[in-house]
JSON list of C-alpha atoms and ligand atoms in Angstrom, two decimals:
[
{"chain": "B", "resi": 63, "resn": "UNK", "atom": "CA", "xyz": [1.18, 15.40, -2.54]},
{"chain": "B", "resi": 64, "resn": "UNK", "atom": "CA", "xyz": [-2.27, 15.20, -1.55]},
{"chain": "B", "resi": 65, "resn": "UNK", "atom": "CA", "xyz": [-4.29, 12.32, 0.26]},
{"chain": "B", "resi": 66, "resn": "UNK", "atom": "CA", "xyz": [-7.98, 12.28, -0.43]},
{"chain": "B", "resi": 67, "resn": "UNK", "atom": "CA", "xyz": [-10.99, 10.36, 0.94]},
{"chain": "B", "resi": 68, "resn": "UNK", "atom": "CA", "xyz": [-13.79, 9.45, -1.80]},
{"chain": "B", "resi": 69, "resn": "UNK", "atom": "CA", "xyz": [-17.00, 7.81, -1.29]},
{"chain": "B", "resi": 70, "resn": "UNK", "atom": "CA", "xyz": [-16.98, 4.92, -3.97]},
{"chain": "B", "resi": 71, "resn": "UNK", "atom": "CA", "xyz": [-20.18, 3.15, -4.20]},
{"chain": "B", "resi": 72, "resn": "UNK", "atom": "CA", "xyz": [-22.06, 6.52, -5.60]},
{"chain": "B", "resi": 73, "resn": "UNK", "atom": "CA", "xyz": [-22.73, 7.37, -9.49]},
{"chain": "B", "resi": 74, "resn": "UNK", "atom": "CA", "xyz": [-19.83, 9.93, -9.36]},
{"chain": "B", "resi": 75, "resn": "UNK", "atom": "CA", "xyz": [-17.19, 9.03, -6.92]},
{"chain": "B", "resi": 76, "resn": "UNK", "atom": "CA", "xyz": [-14.53, 11.53, -8.39]},
{"chain": "B", "resi": 77, "resn": "UNK", "atom": "CA", "xyz": [-17.31, 14.37, -7.77]},
{"chain": "B", "resi": 78, "resn": "UNK", "atom": "CA", "xyz": [-16.15, 17.04, -5.56]},
{"chain": "B", "resi": 79, "resn": "UNK", "atom": "CA", "xyz": [-19.32, 16.24, -3.78]},
{"chain": "B", "resi": 80, "resn": "UNK", "atom": "CA", "xyz": [-17.83, 12.97, -2.75]},
{"chain": "B", "resi": 81, "resn": "UNK", "atom": "CA", "xyz": [-14.29, 13.79, -2.24]},
{"chain": "B", "resi": 82, "resn": "UNK", "atom": "CA", "xyz": [-12.63, 15.10, 0.94]},
{"chain": "B", "resi": 83, "resn": "UNK", "atom": "CA", "xyz": [-9.09, 16.27, 0.67]},
{"chain": "B", "resi": 84, "resn": "UNK", "atom": "CA", "xyz": [-7.57, 15.14, 4.04]},
{"chain": "B", "resi": 85, "resn": "UNK", "atom": "CA", "xyz": [-4.15, 16.68, 3.51]},
{"chain": "B", "resi": 86, "resn": "UNK", "atom": "CA", "xyz": [-2.04, 18.35, 1.03]},
{"chain": "B", "resi": 87, "resn": "UNK", "atom": "CA", "xyz": [1.88, 19.31, 0.76]},
{"chain": "B", "resi": 88, "resn": "UNK", "atom": "CA", "xyz": [4.39, 20.66, -1.49]},
{"chain": "B", "resi": 89, "resn": "UNK", "atom": "CA", "xyz": [6.84, 17.69, -1.54]},
{"chain": "B", "resi": 90, "resn": "UNK", "atom": "CA", "xyz": [8.00, 14.32, -2.44]},
{"chain": "B", "resi": 91, "resn": "UNK", "atom": "CA", "xyz": [6.15, 11.03, -1.13]},
{"chain": "B", "resi": 92, "resn": "UNK", "atom": "CA", "xyz": [9.25, 10.07, 0.63]},
{"chain": "B", "resi": 93, "resn": "UNK", "atom": "CA", "xyz": [8.90, 7.77, 3.57]},
{"chain": "B", "resi": 94, "resn": "UNK", "atom": "CA", "xyz": [9.93, 10.45, 6.00]},
{"chain": "B", "resi": 95, "resn": "UNK", "atom": "CA", "xyz": [7.23, 13.06, 4.39]},
{"chain": "B", "resi": 96, "resn": "UNK", "atom": "CA", "xyz": [4.69, 10.33, 4.81]},
{"chain": "B", "resi": 97, "resn": "UNK", "atom": "CA", "xyz": [5.31, 9.58, 8.12]},
{"chain": "B", "resi": 98, "resn": "UNK", "atom": "CA", "xyz": [4.54, 13.07, 9.01]},
{"chain": "B", "resi": 99, "resn": "UNK", "atom": "CA", "xyz": [1.77, 13.61, 6.52]},
{"chain": "B", "resi": 100, "resn": "UNK", "atom": "CA", "xyz": [-0.11, 10.44, 6.49]},
{"chain": "B", "resi": 101, "resn": "UNK", "atom": "CA", "xyz": [0.61, 8.01, 9.49]},
{"chain": "B", "resi": 102, "resn": "UNK", "atom": "CA", "xyz": [-2.39, 9.28, 11.76]},
{"chain": "B", "resi": 103, "resn": "UNK", "atom": "CA", "xyz": [-4.47, 9.64, 8.97]},
{"chain": "B", "resi": 104, "resn": "UNK", "atom": "CA", "xyz": [-4.29, 6.07, 8.15]},
{"chain": "B", "resi": 105, "resn": "UNK", "atom": "CA", "xyz": [-4.70, 4.94, 11.61]},
{"chain": "B", "resi": 106, "resn": "UNK", "atom": "CA", "xyz": [-8.10, 6.82, 11.65]},
{"chain": "B", "resi": 107, "resn": "UNK", "atom": "CA", "xyz": [-9.06, 5.40, 8.40]},
{"chain": "B", "resi": 108, "resn": "UNK", "atom": "CA", "xyz": [-8.10, 1.87, 9.63]},
{"chain": "B", "resi": 109, "resn": "UNK", "atom": "CA", "xyz": [-10.42, 2.67, 12.58]},
{"chain": "B", "resi": 110, "resn": "UNK", "atom": "CA", "xyz": [-13.22, 3.56, 10.28]},
{"chain": "B", "resi": 111, "resn": "UNK", "atom": "CA", "xyz": [-12.85, 0.14, 8.41]},
{"chain": "B", "resi": 112, "resn": "UNK", "atom": "CA", "xyz": [-15.89, -2.07, 9.69]},
{"chain": "B", "resi": 113, "resn": "UNK", "atom": "CA", "xyz": [-17.93, 0.66, 11.20]},
{"chain": "B", "resi": 114, "resn": "UNK", "atom": "CA", "xyz": [-21.72, 0.85, 10.43]},
{"chain": "B", "resi": 115, "resn": "UNK", "atom": "CA", "xyz": [-22.86, 4.33, 9.52]},
{"chain": "B", "resi": 116, "resn": "UNK", "atom": "CA", "xyz": [-26.57, 5.13, 9.01]},
{"chain": "B", "resi": 117, "resn": "UNK", "atom": "CA", "xyz": [-27.21, 1.20, 7.84]},
{"chain": "B", "resi": 118, "resn": "UNK", "atom": "CA", "xyz": [-24.01, 1.44, 5.87]},
{"chain": "B", "resi": 119, "resn": "UNK", "atom": "CA", "xyz": [-20.80, -0.74, 6.45]},
{"chain": "B", "resi": 120, "resn": "UNK", "atom": "CA", "xyz": [-17.79, 1.37, 5.90]},
{"chain": "B", "resi": 121, "resn": "UNK", "atom": "CA", "xyz": [-15.16, -0.52, 4.12]},
{"chain": "B", "resi": 122, "resn": "UNK", "atom": "CA", "xyz": [-11.82, 1.18, 3.66]},
{"chain": "B", "resi": 123, "resn": "UNK", "atom": "CA", "xyz": [-9.91, 0.82, -0.02]},
{"chain": "B", "resi": 124, "resn": "UNK", "atom": "CA", "xyz": [-6.52, 2.17, -0.60]},
{"chain": "B", "resi": 125, "resn": "UNK", "atom": "CA", "xyz": [-5.56, 3.59, -4.08]},
{"chain": "B", "resi": 126, "resn": "UNK", "atom": "CA", "xyz": [-2.45, 5.35, -5.39]},
{"chain": "B", "resi": 127, "resn": "UNK", "atom": "CA", "xyz": [0.35, 5.01, -7.91]},
{"chain": "B", "resi": 128, "resn": "UNK", "atom": "CA", "xyz": [2.62, 2.18, -7.17]},
{"chain": "B", "resi": 129, "resn": "UNK", "atom": "CA", "xyz": [5.56, 3.84, -5.69]},
{"chain": "B", "resi": 130, "resn": "UNK", "atom": "CA", "xyz": [3.28, 5.42, -3.11]},
{"chain": "B", "resi": 131, "resn": "UNK", "atom": "CA", "xyz": [1.64, 2.15, -2.28]},
{"chain": "B", "resi": 132, "resn": "UNK", "atom": "CA", "xyz": [5.03, 0.45, -1.83]},
{"chain": "B", "resi": 133, "resn": "UNK", "atom": "CA", "xyz": [5.85, 3.08, 0.40]},
{"chain": "B", "resi": 134, "resn": "UNK", "atom": "CA", "xyz": [2.66, 2.82, 2.30]},
{"chain": "B", "resi": 135, "resn": "UNK", "atom": "CA", "xyz": [3.15, -0.53, 3.02]},
{"chain": "B", "resi": 136, "resn": "UNK", "atom": "CA", "xyz": [6.96, -0.02, 3.92]},
{"chain": "B", "resi": 137, "resn": "UNK", "atom": "CA", "xyz": [8.64, -1.86, 1.14]},
{"chain": "B", "resi": 138, "resn": "UNK", "atom": "CA", "xyz": [11.84, -0.73, -0.29]},
{"chain": "B", "resi": 139, "resn": "UNK", "atom": "CA", "xyz": [10.58, -0.08, -3.88]},
{"chain": "B", "resi": 140, "resn": "UNK", "atom": "CA", "xyz": [10.29, -1.55, -7.33]},
{"chain": "B", "resi": 141, "resn": "UNK", "atom": "CA", "xyz": [14.17, -2.06, -7.72]},
{"chain": "B", "resi": 142, "resn": "UNK", "atom": "CA", "xyz": [14.24, -4.45, -4.49]},
{"chain": "B", "resi": 143, "resn": "UNK", "atom": "CA", "xyz": [14.62, -7.89, -5.08]},
{"chain": "B", "resi": 144, "resn": "UNK", "atom": "CA", "xyz": [10.88, -8.39, -4.31]},
{"chain": "B", "resi": 145, "resn": "UNK", "atom": "CA", "xyz": [9.17, -5.52, -6.10]},
{"chain": "B", "resi": 146, "resn": "UNK", "atom": "CA", "xyz": [5.48, -6.85, -5.82]},
{"chain": "B", "resi": 147, "resn": "UNK", "atom": "CA", "xyz": [3.29, -5.47, -3.16]},
{"chain": "B", "resi": 148, "resn": "UNK", "atom": "CA", "xyz": [0.92, -8.31, -3.46]},
{"chain": "B", "resi": 149, "resn": "UNK", "atom": "CA", "xyz": [3.54, -11.56, -3.69]},
{"chain": "B", "resi": 150, "resn": "UNK", "atom": "CA", "xyz": [6.71, -12.47, -3.31]},
{"chain": "B", "resi": 151, "resn": "UNK", "atom": "CA", "xyz": [7.91, -12.92, -6.78]},
{"chain": "B", "resi": 152, "resn": "UNK", "atom": "CA", "xyz": [11.53, -11.71, -8.03]},
{"chain": "B", "resi": 153, "resn": "UNK", "atom": "CA", "xyz": [12.58, -9.52, -10.75]},
{"chain": "B", "resi": 154, "resn": "UNK", "atom": "CA", "xyz": [13.85, -12.57, -12.35]},
{"chain": "B", "resi": 155, "resn": "UNK", "atom": "CA", "xyz": [10.53, -14.48, -12.02]},
{"chain": "B", "resi": 156, "resn": "UNK", "atom": "CA", "xyz": [8.34, -11.51, -12.96]},
{"chain": "B", "resi": 157, "resn": "UNK", "atom": "CA", "xyz": [10.02, -11.58, -16.49]},
{"chain": "B", "resi": 158, "resn": "UNK", "atom": "CA", "xyz": [9.39, -15.18, -17.21]},
{"chain": "B", "resi": 159, "resn": "UNK", "atom": "CA", "xyz": [6.51, -15.86, -19.56]},
{"chain": "B", "resi": 160, "resn": "UNK", "atom": "CA", "xyz": [3.50, -16.69, -17.16]},
{"chain": "B", "resi": 161, "resn": "UNK", "atom": "CA", "xyz": [3.63, -20.38, -18.05]},
{"chain": "B", "resi": 162, "resn": "UNK", "atom": "CA", "xyz": [7.18, -20.93, -16.91]},
{"chain": "B", "resi": 163, "resn": "UNK", "atom": "CA", "xyz": [6.86, -18.99, -13.53]},
{"chain": "B", "resi": 164, "resn": "UNK", "atom": "CA", "xyz": [6.89, -21.08, -10.37]},
{"chain": "B", "resi": 165, "resn": "UNK", "atom": "CA", "xyz": [4.24, -20.68, -7.54]},
{"chain": "B", "resi": 166, "resn": "UNK", "atom": "CA", "xyz": [5.35, -17.62, -5.40]},
{"chain": "B", "resi": 167, "resn": "UNK", "atom": "CA", "xyz": [3.57, -16.88, -1.74]},
{"chain": "B", "resi": 168, "resn": "UNK", "atom": "CA", "xyz": [1.27, -13.98, -1.58]},
{"chain": "B", "resi": 169, "resn": "UNK", "atom": "CA", "xyz": [1.99, -11.33, 0.58]},
{"chain": "B", "resi": 170, "resn": "UNK", "atom": "CA", "xyz": [-0.30, -9.88, 3.22]},
{"chain": "B", "resi": 171, "resn": "UNK", "atom": "CA", "xyz": [-0.33, -7.16, 5.90]},
{"chain": "B", "resi": 172, "resn": "UNK", "atom": "CA", "xyz": [0.77, -9.98, 8.31]},
{"chain": "B", "resi": 173, "resn": "UNK", "atom": "CA", "xyz": [3.61, -11.42, 6.63]},
{"chain": "B", "resi": 174, "resn": "UNK", "atom": "CA", "xyz": [4.95, -7.62, 5.98]},
{"chain": "B", "resi": 175, "resn": "UNK", "atom": "CA", "xyz": [4.60, -6.78, 9.65]},
{"chain": "B", "resi": 176, "resn": "UNK", "atom": "CA", "xyz": [6.31, -10.01, 10.40]},
{"chain": "B", "resi": 177, "resn": "UNK", "atom": "CA", "xyz": [9.17, -9.58, 8.16]},
{"chain": "B", "resi": 178, "resn": "UNK", "atom": "CA", "xyz": [9.67, -6.01, 9.15]},
{"chain": "B", "resi": 179, "resn": "UNK", "atom": "CA", "xyz": [10.09, -7.23, 12.63]},
{"chain": "B", "resi": 180, "resn": "UNK", "atom": "CA", "xyz": [12.59, -9.50, 11.98]},
{"chain": "B", "resi": 181, "resn": "UNK", "atom": "CA", "xyz": [14.34, -6.79, 9.85]},
{"chain": "B", "resi": 182, "resn": "UNK", "atom": "CA", "xyz": [14.44, -4.35, 12.63]},
{"chain": "B", "resi": 183, "resn": "UNK", "atom": "CA", "xyz": [15.53, -6.98, 15.18]},
{"chain": "B", "resi": 184, "resn": "UNK", "atom": "CA", "xyz": [18.43, -8.11, 12.91]},
{"chain": "B", "resi": 185, "resn": "UNK", "atom": "CA", "xyz": [19.58, -4.25, 12.87]},
{"chain": "B", "resi": 186, "resn": "UNK", "atom": "CA", "xyz": [17.81, -2.66, 9.79]},
{"chain": "B", "resi": 187, "resn": "UNK", "atom": "CA", "xyz": [20.60, -2.59, 7.50]},
{"chain": "B", "resi": 188, "resn": "UNK", "atom": "CA", "xyz": [19.42, -1.98, 4.17]},
{"chain": "B", "resi": 189, "resn": "UNK", "atom": "CA", "xyz": [21.91, -4.24, 2.61]},
{"chain": "B", "resi": 190, "resn": "UNK", "atom": "CA", "xyz": [19.88, -7.13, 4.29]},
{"chain": "B", "resi": 191, "resn": "UNK", "atom": "CA", "xyz": [16.50, -6.00, 2.88]},
{"chain": "B", "resi": 192, "resn": "UNK", "atom": "CA", "xyz": [16.31, -8.68, 0.52]},
{"chain": "B", "resi": 193, "resn": "UNK", "atom": "CA", "xyz": [16.44, -11.26, 3.29]},
{"chain": "B", "resi": 194, "resn": "UNK", "atom": "CA", "xyz": [13.22, -9.63, 4.68]},
{"chain": "B", "resi": 195, "resn": "UNK", "atom": "CA", "xyz": [11.32, -9.30, 1.34]},
{"chain": "B", "resi": 196, "resn": "UNK", "atom": "CA", "xyz": [12.14, -5.70, 1.24]},
{"chain": "B", "resi": 197, "resn": "UNK", "atom": "CA", "xyz": [10.03, -5.12, 4.12]},
{"chain": "B", "resi": 198, "resn": "UNK", "atom": "CA", "xyz": [12.09, -2.05, 5.52]},
{"chain": "B", "resi": 199, "resn": "UNK", "atom": "CA", "xyz": [9.69, -0.01, 7.35]},
{"chain": "B", "resi": 200, "resn": "UNK", "atom": "CA", "xyz": [6.50, -0.78, 9.32]},
{"chain": "B", "resi": 201, "resn": "UNK", "atom": "CA", "xyz": [3.50, -0.19, 7.12]},
{"chain": "B", "resi": 202, "resn": "UNK", "atom": "CA", "xyz": [1.59, 3.27, 7.62]},
{"chain": "B", "resi": 203, "resn": "UNK", "atom": "CA", "xyz": [-1.74, 1.35, 6.67]},
{"chain": "B", "resi": 204, "resn": "UNK", "atom": "CA", "xyz": [-3.16, -2.16, 7.46]},
{"chain": "B", "resi": 205, "resn": "UNK", "atom": "CA", "xyz": [-5.65, -2.20, 4.84]},
{"chain": "B", "resi": 206, "resn": "UNK", "atom": "CA", "xyz": [-5.73, -5.96, 3.51]},
{"chain": "B", "resi": 207, "resn": "UNK", "atom": "CA", "xyz": [-3.95, -6.20, 0.31]},
{"chain": "B", "resi": 208, "resn": "UNK", "atom": "CA", "xyz": [-6.97, -7.17, -1.73]},
{"chain": "B", "resi": 209, "resn": "UNK", "atom": "CA", "xyz": [-8.48, -3.98, -1.14]},
{"chain": "B", "resi": 210, "resn": "UNK", "atom": "CA", "xyz": [-5.64, -1.91, -2.57]},
{"chain": "B", "resi": 211, "resn": "UNK", "atom": "CA", "xyz": [-5.64, -0.64, -6.17]},
{"chain": "B", "resi": 212, "resn": "UNK", "atom": "CA", "xyz": [-3.76, 0.96, -8.64]},
{"chain": "B", "resi": 213, "resn": "UNK", "atom": "CA", "xyz": [-5.55, 3.30, -10.75]},
{"chain": "B", "resi": 214, "resn": "UNK", "atom": "CA", "xyz": [-5.95, 1.97, -14.50]},
{"chain": "B", "resi": 215, "resn": "UNK", "atom": "CA", "xyz": [-4.32, 5.49, -15.59]},
{"chain": "B", "resi": 216, "resn": "UNK", "atom": "CA", "xyz": [-1.31, 4.37, -13.62]},
{"chain": "B", "resi": 217, "resn": "UNK", "atom": "CA", "xyz": [-0.95, 0.72, -14.28]},
{"chain": "B", "resi": 218, "resn": "UNK", "atom": "CA", "xyz": [-1.47, 0.98, -18.07]},
{"chain": "B", "resi": 219, "resn": "UNK", "atom": "CA", "xyz": [1.39, 1.73, -20.38]},
{"chain": "B", "resi": 220, "resn": "UNK", "atom": "CA", "xyz": [-1.15, 2.08, -23.41]},
{"chain": "P", "resi": 37, "resn": "LIG", "atom": "ZN1", "xyz": [2.88, -10.21, -7.60]}
]
């Protein structure tokens, strides 16, 4: 598991010259490991958001595979009743053809924080996670969800 920071608005954002490895460890990206490895990094990354440096505004984006992103936002995982990071669709709705799907509300960092507070206040029983839209942990990051991306090589089955 590694966490990197890249400068994205350059010709070669993945170049070693534009990539800084923030941490790396041998192990899974479980919630407990992430709490140790990235929690403080993400607070610092959040603090950078909006800063002006040499006339450039810093905008923080978050990228990673889907399972990692769900964990970063404290959601119980893709097998939960509400598997989507960006909205409150259920698995049953998500499998319908698009024109038959009802409107579902979007998620936001604020709704995730609110549902997690309610989940914790109710006793944090994982059997009740579905009543709180699977928001079982406080997010490690507060990057707005419209700035969270899955790299194409992770999201495309082709
Ligand atoms: Zn969705």
